[in-house]
Coordinates of C-alpha atoms in Angstrom, one line a residue:
X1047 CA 0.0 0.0 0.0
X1048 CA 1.5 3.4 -1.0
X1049 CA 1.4 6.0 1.7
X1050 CA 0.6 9.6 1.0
X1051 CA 3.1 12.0 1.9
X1052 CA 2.2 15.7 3.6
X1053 CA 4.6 18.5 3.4
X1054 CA 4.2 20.9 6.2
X1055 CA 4.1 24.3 4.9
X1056 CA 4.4 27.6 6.9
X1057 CA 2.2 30.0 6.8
X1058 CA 3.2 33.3 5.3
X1059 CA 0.2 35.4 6.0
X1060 CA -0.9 35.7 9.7
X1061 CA -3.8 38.1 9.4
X1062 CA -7.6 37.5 9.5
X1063 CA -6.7 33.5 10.1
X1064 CA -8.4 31.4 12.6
X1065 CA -5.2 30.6 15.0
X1066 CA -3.0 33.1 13.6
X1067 CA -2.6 36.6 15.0
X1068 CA 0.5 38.7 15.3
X1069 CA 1.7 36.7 17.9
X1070 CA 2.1 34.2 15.5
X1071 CA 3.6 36.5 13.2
X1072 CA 6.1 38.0 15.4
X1073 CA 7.5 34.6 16.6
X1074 CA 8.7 33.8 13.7
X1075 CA 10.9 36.8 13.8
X1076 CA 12.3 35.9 17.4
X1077 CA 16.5 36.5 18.0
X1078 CA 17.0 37.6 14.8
X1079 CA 20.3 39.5 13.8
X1080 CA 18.1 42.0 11.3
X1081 CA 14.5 42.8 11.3
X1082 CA 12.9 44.7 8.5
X1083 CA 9.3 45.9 8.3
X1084 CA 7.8 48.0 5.4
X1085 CA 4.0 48.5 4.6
X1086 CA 2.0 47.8 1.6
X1087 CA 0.3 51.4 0.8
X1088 CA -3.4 52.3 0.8
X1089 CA -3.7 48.2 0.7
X1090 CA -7.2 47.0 0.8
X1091 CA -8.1 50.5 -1.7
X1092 CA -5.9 48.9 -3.7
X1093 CA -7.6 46.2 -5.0
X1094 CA -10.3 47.2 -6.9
X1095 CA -13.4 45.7 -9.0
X1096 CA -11.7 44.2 -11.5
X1097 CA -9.1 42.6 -9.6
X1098 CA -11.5 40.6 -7.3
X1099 CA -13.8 39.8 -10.5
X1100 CA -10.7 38.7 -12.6
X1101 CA -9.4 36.8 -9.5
X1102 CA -12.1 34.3 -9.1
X1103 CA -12.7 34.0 -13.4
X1104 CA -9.1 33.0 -13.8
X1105 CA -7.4 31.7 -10.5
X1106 CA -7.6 27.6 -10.7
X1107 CA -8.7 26.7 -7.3
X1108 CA -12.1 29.1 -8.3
X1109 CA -12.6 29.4 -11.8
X1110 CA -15.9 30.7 -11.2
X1111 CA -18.8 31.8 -13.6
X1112 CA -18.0 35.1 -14.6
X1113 CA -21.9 36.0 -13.2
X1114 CA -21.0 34.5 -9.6
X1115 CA -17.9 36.5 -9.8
X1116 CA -19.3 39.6 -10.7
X1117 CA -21.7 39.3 -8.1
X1118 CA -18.8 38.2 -5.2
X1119 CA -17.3 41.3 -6.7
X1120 CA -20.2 43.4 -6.0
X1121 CA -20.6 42.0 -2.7
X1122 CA -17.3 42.9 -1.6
X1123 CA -16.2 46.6 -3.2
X1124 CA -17.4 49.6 -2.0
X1125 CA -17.3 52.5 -5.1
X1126 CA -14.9 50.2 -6.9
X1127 CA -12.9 48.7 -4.3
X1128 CA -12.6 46.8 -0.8
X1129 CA -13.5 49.2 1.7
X1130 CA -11.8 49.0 5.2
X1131 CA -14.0 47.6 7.5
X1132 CA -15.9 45.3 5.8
X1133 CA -15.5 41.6 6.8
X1134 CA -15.0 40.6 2.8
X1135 CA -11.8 42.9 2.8
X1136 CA -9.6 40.6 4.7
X1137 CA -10.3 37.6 3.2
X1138 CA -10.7 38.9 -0.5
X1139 CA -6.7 40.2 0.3
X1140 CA -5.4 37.2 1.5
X1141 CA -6.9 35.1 -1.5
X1142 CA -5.3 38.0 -3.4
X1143 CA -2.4 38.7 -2.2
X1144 CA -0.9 34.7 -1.8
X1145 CA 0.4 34.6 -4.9
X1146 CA 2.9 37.9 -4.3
X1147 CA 3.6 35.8 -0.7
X1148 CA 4.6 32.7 -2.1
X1149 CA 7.2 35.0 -4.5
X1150 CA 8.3 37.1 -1.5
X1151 CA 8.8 34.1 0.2
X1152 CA 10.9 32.9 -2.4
X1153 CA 13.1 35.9 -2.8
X1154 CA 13.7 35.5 1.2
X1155 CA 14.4 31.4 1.2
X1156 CA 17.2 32.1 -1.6
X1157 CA 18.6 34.8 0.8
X1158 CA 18.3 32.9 3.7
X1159 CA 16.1 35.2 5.3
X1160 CA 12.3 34.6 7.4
X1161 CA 9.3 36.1 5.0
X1162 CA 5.4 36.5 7.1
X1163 CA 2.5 39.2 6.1
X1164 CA 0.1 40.7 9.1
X1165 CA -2.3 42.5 6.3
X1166 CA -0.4 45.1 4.8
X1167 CA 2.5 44.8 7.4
X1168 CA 5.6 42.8 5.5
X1169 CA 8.2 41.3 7.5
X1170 CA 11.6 39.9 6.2
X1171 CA 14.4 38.8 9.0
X1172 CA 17.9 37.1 8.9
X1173 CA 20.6 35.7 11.1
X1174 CA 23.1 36.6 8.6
X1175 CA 25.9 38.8 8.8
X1176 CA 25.0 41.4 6.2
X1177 CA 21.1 42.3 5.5
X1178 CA 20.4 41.1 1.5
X1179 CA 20.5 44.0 -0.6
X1180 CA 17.6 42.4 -2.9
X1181 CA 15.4 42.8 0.0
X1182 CA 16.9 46.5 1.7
X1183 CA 19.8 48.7 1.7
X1184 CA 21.3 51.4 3.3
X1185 CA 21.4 54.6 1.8
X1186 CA 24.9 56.8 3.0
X1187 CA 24.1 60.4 3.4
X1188 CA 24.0 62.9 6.0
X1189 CA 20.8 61.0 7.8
X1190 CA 21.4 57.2 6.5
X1191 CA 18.2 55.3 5.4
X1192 CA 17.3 52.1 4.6
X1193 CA 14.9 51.5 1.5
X1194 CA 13.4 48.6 -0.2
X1195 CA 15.7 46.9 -2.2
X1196 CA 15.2 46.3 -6.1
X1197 CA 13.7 43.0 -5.7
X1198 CA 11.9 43.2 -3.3
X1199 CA 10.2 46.7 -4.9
X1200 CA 9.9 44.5 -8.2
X1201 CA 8.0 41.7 -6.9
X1202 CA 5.4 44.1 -5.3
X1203 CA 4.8 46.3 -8.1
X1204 CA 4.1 43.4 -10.7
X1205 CA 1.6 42.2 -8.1
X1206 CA -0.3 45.8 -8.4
X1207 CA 0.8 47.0 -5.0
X1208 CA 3.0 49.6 -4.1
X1209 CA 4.9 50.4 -0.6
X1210 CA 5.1 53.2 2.0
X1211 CA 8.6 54.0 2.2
X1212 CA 7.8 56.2 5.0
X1213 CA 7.2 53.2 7.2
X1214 CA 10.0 51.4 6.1
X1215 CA 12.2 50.2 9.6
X1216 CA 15.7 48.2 9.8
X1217 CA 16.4 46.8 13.4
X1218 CA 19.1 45.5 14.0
X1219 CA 19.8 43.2 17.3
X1220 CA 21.3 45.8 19.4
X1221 CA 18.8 47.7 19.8
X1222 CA 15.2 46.9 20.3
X1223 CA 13.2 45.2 17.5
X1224 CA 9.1 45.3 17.1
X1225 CA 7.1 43.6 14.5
X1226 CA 3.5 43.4 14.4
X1227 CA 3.2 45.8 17.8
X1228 CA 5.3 43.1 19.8
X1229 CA 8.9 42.4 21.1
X1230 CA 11.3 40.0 19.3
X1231 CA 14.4 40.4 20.4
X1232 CA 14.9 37.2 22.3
X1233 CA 11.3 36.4 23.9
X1234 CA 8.7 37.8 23.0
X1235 CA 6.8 40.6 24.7
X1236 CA 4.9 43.8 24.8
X1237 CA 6.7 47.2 24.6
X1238 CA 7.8 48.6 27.8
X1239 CA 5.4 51.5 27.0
X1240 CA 2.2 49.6 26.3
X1241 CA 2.5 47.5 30.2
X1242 CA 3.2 51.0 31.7
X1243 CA 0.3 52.2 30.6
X1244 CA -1.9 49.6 31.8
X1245 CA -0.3 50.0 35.3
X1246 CA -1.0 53.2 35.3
X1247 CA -4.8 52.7 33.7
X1248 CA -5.4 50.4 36.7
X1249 CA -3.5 52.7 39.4
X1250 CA -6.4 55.3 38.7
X1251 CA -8.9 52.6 38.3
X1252 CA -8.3 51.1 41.9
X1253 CA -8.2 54.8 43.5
X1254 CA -11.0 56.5 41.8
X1255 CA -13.3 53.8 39.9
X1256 CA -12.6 54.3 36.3
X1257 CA -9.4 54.5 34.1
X1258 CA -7.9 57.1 31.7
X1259 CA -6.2 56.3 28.9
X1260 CA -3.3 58.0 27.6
X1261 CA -2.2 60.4 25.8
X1262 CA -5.7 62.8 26.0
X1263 CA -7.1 61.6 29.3
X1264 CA -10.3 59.8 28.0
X1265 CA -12.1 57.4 30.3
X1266 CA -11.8 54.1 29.4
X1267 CA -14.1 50.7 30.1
X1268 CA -13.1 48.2 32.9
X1269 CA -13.4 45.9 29.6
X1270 CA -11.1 47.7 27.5
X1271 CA -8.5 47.6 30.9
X1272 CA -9.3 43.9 31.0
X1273 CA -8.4 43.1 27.2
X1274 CA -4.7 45.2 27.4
X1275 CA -4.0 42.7 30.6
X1276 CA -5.5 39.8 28.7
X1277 CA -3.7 40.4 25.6
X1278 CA -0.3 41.2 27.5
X1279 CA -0.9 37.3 29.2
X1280 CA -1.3 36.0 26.3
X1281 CA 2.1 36.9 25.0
X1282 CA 4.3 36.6 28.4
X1283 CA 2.3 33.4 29.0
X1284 CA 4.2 32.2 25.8
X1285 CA 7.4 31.9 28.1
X1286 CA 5.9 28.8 30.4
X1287 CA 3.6 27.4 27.2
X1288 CA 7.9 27.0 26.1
X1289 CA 8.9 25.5 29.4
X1290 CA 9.3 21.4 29.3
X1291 CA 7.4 20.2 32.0
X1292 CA 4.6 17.8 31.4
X1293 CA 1.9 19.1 34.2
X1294 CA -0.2 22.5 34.1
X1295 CA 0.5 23.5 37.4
X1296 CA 4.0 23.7 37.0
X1297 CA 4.0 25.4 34.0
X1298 CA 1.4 28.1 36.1
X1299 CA 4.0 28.1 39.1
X1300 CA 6.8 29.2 36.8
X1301 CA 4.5 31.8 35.2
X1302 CA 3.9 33.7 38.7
X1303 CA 7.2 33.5 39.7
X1304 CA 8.9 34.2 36.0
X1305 CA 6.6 37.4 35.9
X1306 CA 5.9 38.3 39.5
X1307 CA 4.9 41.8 38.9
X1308 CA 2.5 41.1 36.0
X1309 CA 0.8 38.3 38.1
X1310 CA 0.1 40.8 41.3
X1311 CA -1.3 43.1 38.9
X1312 CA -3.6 41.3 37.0
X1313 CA -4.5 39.9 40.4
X1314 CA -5.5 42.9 41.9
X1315 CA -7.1 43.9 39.0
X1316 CA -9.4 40.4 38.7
X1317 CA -10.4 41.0 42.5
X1318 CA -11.1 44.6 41.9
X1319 CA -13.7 42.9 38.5
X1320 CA -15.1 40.8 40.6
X1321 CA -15.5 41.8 43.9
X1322 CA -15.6 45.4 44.3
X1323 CA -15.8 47.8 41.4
X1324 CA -18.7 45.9 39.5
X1325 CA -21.9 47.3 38.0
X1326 CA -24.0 44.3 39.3
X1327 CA -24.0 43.0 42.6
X1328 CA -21.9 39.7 42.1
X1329 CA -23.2 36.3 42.7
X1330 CA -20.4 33.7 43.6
X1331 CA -21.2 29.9 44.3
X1332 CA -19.5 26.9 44.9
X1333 CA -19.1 25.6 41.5
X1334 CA -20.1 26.5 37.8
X1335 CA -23.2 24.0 38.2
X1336 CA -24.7 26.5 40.6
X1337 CA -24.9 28.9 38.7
X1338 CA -26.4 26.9 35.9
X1339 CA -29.1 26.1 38.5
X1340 CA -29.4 30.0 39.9
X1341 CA -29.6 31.5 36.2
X1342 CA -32.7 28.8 35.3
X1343 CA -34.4 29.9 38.2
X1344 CA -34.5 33.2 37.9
X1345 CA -35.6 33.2 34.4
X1346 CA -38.0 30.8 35.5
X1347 CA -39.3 32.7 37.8
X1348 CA -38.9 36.3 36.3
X1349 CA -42.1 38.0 37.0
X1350 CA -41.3 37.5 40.7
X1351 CA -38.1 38.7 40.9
X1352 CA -37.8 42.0 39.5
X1353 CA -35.0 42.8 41.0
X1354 CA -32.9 40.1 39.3
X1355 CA -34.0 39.9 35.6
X1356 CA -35.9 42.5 33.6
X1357 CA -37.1 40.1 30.4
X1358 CA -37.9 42.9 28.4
X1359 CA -34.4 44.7 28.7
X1360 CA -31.8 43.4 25.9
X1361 CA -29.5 42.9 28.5
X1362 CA -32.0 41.4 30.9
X1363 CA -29.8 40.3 33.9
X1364 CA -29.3 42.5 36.6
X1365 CA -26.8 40.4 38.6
X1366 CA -24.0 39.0 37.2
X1367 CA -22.2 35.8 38.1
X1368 CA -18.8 35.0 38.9
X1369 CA -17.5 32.5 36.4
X1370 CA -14.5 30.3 37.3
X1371 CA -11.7 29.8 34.7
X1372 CA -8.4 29.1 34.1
X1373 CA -7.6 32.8 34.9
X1374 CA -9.5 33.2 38.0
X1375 CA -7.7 29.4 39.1
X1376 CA -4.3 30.9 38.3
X1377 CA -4.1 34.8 39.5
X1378 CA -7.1 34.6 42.3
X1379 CA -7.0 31.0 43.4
X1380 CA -10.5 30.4 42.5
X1381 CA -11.9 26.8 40.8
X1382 CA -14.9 26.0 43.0
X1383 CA -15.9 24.6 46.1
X1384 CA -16.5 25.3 49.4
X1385 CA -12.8 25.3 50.9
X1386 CA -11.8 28.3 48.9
X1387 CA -14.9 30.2 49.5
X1388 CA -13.9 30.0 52.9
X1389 CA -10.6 31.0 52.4
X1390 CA -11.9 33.9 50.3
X1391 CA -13.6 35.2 52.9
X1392 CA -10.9 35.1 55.4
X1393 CA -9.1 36.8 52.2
X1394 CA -11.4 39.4 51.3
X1395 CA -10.2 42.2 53.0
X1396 CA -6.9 41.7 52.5
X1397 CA -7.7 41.1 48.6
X1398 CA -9.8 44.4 48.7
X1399 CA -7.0 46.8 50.8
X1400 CA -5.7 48.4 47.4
X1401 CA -8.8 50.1 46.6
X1402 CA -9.5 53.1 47.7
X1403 CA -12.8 54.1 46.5
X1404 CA -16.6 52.9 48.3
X1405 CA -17.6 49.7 47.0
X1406 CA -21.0 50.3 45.3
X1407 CA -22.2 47.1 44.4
X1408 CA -22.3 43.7 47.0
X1409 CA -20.7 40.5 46.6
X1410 CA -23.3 37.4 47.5
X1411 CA -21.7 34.1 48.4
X1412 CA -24.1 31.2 47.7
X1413 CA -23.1 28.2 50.0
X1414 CA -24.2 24.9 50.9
X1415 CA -26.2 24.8 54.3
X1416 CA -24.1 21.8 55.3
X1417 CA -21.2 20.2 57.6
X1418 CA -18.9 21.5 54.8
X1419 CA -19.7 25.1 55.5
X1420 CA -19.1 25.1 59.7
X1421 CA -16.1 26.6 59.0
X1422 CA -17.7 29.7 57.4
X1423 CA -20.6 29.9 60.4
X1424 CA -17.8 29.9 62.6
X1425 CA -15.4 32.6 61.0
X1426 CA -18.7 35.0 60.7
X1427 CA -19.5 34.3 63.9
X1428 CA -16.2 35.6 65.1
X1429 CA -16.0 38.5 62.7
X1430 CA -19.6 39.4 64.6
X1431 CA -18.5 38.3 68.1
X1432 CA -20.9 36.6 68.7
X1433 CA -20.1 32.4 67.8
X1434 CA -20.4 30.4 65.0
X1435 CA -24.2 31.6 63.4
X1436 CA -26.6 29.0 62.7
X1437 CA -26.8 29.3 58.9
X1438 CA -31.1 29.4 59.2
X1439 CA -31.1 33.0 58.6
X1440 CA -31.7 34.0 55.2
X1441 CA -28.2 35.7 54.7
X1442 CA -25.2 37.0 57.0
X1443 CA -23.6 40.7 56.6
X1444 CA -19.9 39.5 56.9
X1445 CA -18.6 43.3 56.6
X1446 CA -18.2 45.4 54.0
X1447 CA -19.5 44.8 50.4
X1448 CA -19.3 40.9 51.5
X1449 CA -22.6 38.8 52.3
X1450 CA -23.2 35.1 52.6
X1451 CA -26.8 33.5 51.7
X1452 CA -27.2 29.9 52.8
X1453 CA -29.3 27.7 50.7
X1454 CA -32.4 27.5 52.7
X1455 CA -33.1 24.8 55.1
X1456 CA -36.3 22.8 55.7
X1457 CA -37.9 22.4 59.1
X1458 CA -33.7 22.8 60.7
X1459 CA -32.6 20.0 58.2
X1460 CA -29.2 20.8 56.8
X1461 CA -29.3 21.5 52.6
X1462 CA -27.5 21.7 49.7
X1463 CA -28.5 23.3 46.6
X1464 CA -29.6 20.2 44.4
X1465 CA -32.2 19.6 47.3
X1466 CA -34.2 22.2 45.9
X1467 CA -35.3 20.5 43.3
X1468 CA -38.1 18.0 43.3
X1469 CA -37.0 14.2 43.3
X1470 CA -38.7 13.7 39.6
X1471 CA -36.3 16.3 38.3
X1472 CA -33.5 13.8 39.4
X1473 CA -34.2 11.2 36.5
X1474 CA -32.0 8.7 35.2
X1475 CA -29.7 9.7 32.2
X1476 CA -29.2 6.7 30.1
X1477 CA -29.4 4.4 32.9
X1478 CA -27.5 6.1 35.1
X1479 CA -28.7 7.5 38.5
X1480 CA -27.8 10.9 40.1
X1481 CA -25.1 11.3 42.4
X1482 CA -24.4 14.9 44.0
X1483 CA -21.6 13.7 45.6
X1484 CA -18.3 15.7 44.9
X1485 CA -16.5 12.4 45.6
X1486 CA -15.8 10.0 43.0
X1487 CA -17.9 7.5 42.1
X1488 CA -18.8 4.8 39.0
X1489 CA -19.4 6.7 35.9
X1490 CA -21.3 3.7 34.3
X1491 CA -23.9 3.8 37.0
X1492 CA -24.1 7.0 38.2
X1493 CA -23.9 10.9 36.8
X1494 CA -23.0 14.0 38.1
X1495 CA -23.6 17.9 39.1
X1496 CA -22.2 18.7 35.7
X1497 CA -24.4 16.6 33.7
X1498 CA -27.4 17.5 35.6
X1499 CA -26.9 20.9 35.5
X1500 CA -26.3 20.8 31.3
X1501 CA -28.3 18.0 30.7
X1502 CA -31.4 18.5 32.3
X1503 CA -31.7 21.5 34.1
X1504 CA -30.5 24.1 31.6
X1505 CA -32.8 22.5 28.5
X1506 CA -35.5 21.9 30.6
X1507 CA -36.0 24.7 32.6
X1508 CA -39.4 26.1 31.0
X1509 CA -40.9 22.7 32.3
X1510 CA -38.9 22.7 35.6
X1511 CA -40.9 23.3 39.0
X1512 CA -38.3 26.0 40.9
X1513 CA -40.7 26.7 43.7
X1514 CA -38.0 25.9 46.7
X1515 CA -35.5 28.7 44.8
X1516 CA -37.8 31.4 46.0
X1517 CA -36.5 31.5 49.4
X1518 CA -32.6 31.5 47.8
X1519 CA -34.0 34.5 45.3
X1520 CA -35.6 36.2 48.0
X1521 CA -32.2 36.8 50.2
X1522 CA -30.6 37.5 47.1
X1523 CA -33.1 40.5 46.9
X1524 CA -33.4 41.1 50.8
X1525 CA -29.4 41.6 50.2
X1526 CA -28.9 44.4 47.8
X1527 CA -32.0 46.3 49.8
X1528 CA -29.4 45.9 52.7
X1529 CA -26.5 47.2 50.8
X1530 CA -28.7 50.2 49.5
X1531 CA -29.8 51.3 53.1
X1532 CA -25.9 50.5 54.2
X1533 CA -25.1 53.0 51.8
X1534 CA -27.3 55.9 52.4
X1535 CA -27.5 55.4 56.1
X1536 CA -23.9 56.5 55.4
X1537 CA -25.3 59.6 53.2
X1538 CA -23.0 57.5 50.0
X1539 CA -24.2 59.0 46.7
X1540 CA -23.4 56.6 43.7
X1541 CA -21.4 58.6 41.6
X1542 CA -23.0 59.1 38.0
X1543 CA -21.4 56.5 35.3
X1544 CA -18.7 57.8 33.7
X1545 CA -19.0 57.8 29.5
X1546 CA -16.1 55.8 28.5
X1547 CA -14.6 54.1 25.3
X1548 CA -15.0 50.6 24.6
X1549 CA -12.1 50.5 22.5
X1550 CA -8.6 49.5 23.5
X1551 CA -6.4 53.2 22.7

């Protein structure tokens, strides 16, 4: 039998590409000796209606009726060519532009040099000891300039582009070398100025409740402070994705400890999220199931409980729910469960001491009203001074923004959440019985929280009777009419939202 061979071939354009980015496009630029970037100019105006129509007549892997290409063609131009903006635009310039990538690619493998494309943004680099001519070269006067070379200007003009010599870079490896926005010197990473301004974004966000961005001092979104720290973790996290070890949380231990400063701060700023500078009072339960269970029941039971859930609004929620992730596992120690609730509330203030600003929203813990959670009775009992609570009222103030609700209990009997559902709602799943139990147990016999939660209680919620949740939705209520009075007993006035930018400056 004759086996098929596959070639592995490397991508060359890392724009507008599911799994590319410019991550991917910088890294293939890493500890190189010369770095060159130029820009293709006014690229997406350049390709106009007859170049998209003649592209899909006459390319072979199209080859399209010249009708169905006129009308692609159509689709895609705006006043005779691809408009910025438009979701055609990218991929109508990819399609377009491959051929002139797999001939700029060409020119760079016979100089031994690295070719990639981010859009208009081309990219050659080289370990070798003099940069190619072909490709760039250094114009002597009395302020030296590198250009595009010859063949590298040829190649893009028979293609029907032309470049923007005023964005033309060389780098060399002495001094600091960007492509794509990012770091490539040795390891990859943000520019100094980019992570200084997020520090600084957050600095004013944790004192005063909202974040400028800079330059001009325009307010910016929590989100928009969120993405920069996402999008920086995504590139330093690249240094422990590199790091041999076969088990995740090693790889996360060397993370905090390889970027100690970056960890604290996106800490801090995930506790601030979640727990004090929200919009929505926060509900946090012991596991993701929970709040599978909490979400069903309020829309269930909507008419009832305005407070939670306006139906008519587009955004109808009016709490939000804290969701557990790989993030909130690796910078605020959170996965679920009733242990590190505890510990959070012993945490909390301690979490919440770099904020300066009033809290304006609460934070309600959902917990289980059983022998797991005597630990928390017992720590807000001494918090109170008064020993260990009985967990039958229908929620504790712990201090602060911070309140526990326990689920409720019937006639003194201890409870957990799944108890408020009616035994028929508990049906077997392929043969397989329920098991609540956070121990393991026999798959083949039994199921768990997770598959009851997604399996039953999510798709058949409009059917479901959630008649013991109003007790559980009711302290949820009784607690942000607490929080309110807390806050103008103490004559607090919520300060009017500020009008910010969604998008990252």
């Amino acid at each position: 039998m004759e086996m098929k061979r596959t070639t592995k071939v490397r991508v060359l354009s890392h724009g507008f590409k599911k799994g590319f980015s410019i991550i991917t496009n910088a890294n293939q630029h890493r500890n190189k000796r010369w770095v060159f970037n130029v820009d293709i100019r006014d690229f997406f105006p350049s390709i106009n209606f007859g170049r998209v129509y003649g592209f899909f007549v006459k390319d072979r892997n199209f080859q399209l009726d010249p009708k169905i290409a006129t009308i692609i063609a159509q689709i895609a131009c705006y006043q005779n060519r691809l408009p910025q903006g438009s979701p055609c635009s990218p991929v109508v310039s990819n399609l377009i532009t491959h051929i002139l990538d797999i001939k700029l690619n060409k020119l760079a493998n016979d100089l031994h040099c690295t070719y990639t494309r981010y859009a208009d943004d081309l990219t050659f680099s080289t370990n070798e000891k003099e940069f190619p001519e072909q490709i760039a070269r250094l114009v002597r006067g009395n302020d030296d300039k590198w250009v595009a070379g010859d063949g590298l200007l040829y190649l893009v003009y028979r293609a029907g582009f032309q470049l923007n010599h005023e964005k033309t870079r060389m780098q060399r490896r002495d001094s600091r070398q960007d492509t794509t926005g990012l770091i490539v010197n040795q390891k990859l990473n943000v520019r100094h100025e980019y992570y200084k301004q997020v520090r600084a974004m957050c600095h004013h966000l944790f004192n005063h409740g909202f974040a400028f961005s800079d330059p001009g001092k325009v307010p910016v979104s929590n989100h928009t402070v969120e993405g920069m720290l996402s999008f920086i973790y995504q590139i330093r996290r690249i240094r422990s994705q590199n790091l041999v070890v076969e088990k995740e949380p090693e790889r996360n231990s060397f993370f905090q400890t390889d970027q100690a400063g970056f960890t604290e701060l996106y800490r801090r700023f995930l506790n601030y999220r979640s727990f004090y500078g929200m919009i929505k009072p926060t509900i946090i339960c012991e596991g993701k199931t929970d709040n599978i269970y909490l979400l069903a029941a309020i829309r269930k039971l909507a008419p009832k409980f305005p407070k939670l859930i306006d139906p008519a609004q587009k955004l109808p929620l009016k709490v939000q729910f804290f969701n557990y992730s790989h993030r909130s596992a690796l910078f605020q120690g959170l996965s679920g469960g009733g242990d590190e609730m505890y510990k959070l509330i012993k945490d909390f203030r301690e979490r919440m001491k770099f904020f300066k600003h009033v809290p304006t929203q609460p934070v309600i813990m959902i917990i289980d009203n059983d022998a797991a959670s005597t630990g928390i009775f017992t720590y807000v009992g001494t918090v109170h001074g008064t020993g260990p609570v009985s967990g039958l009222d229908p929620f504790y103030h712990v201090f602060e923004n911070l309140y526990i609700v326990p689920v409720p209990t019937t006639a003194g009997v201890k409870a957990v959440i799944e108890d408020l559902f009616d035994p028929v709602v508990k049906k077997p799943i392929s043969g397989r019985t329920f098991n609540s139990s956070n121990k393991s147990f026999d798959q083949t016999k039994f199921y768990g929280k997770n598959e009851f939660a997604t399996k039953i209680v999510a798709p058949e919620r409009a059917t479901i009777d959630f008649t013991k949740f109003e007790p559980l939705l009711q302290a949820i209520c009784d607690v942000m009419d607490h929080f309110a009075a807390t806050l103008a007993a103490k004559s607090i006035v919520l300060p009017a939202p500020v009008v910010v930018a969604e998008a990252a400056p």
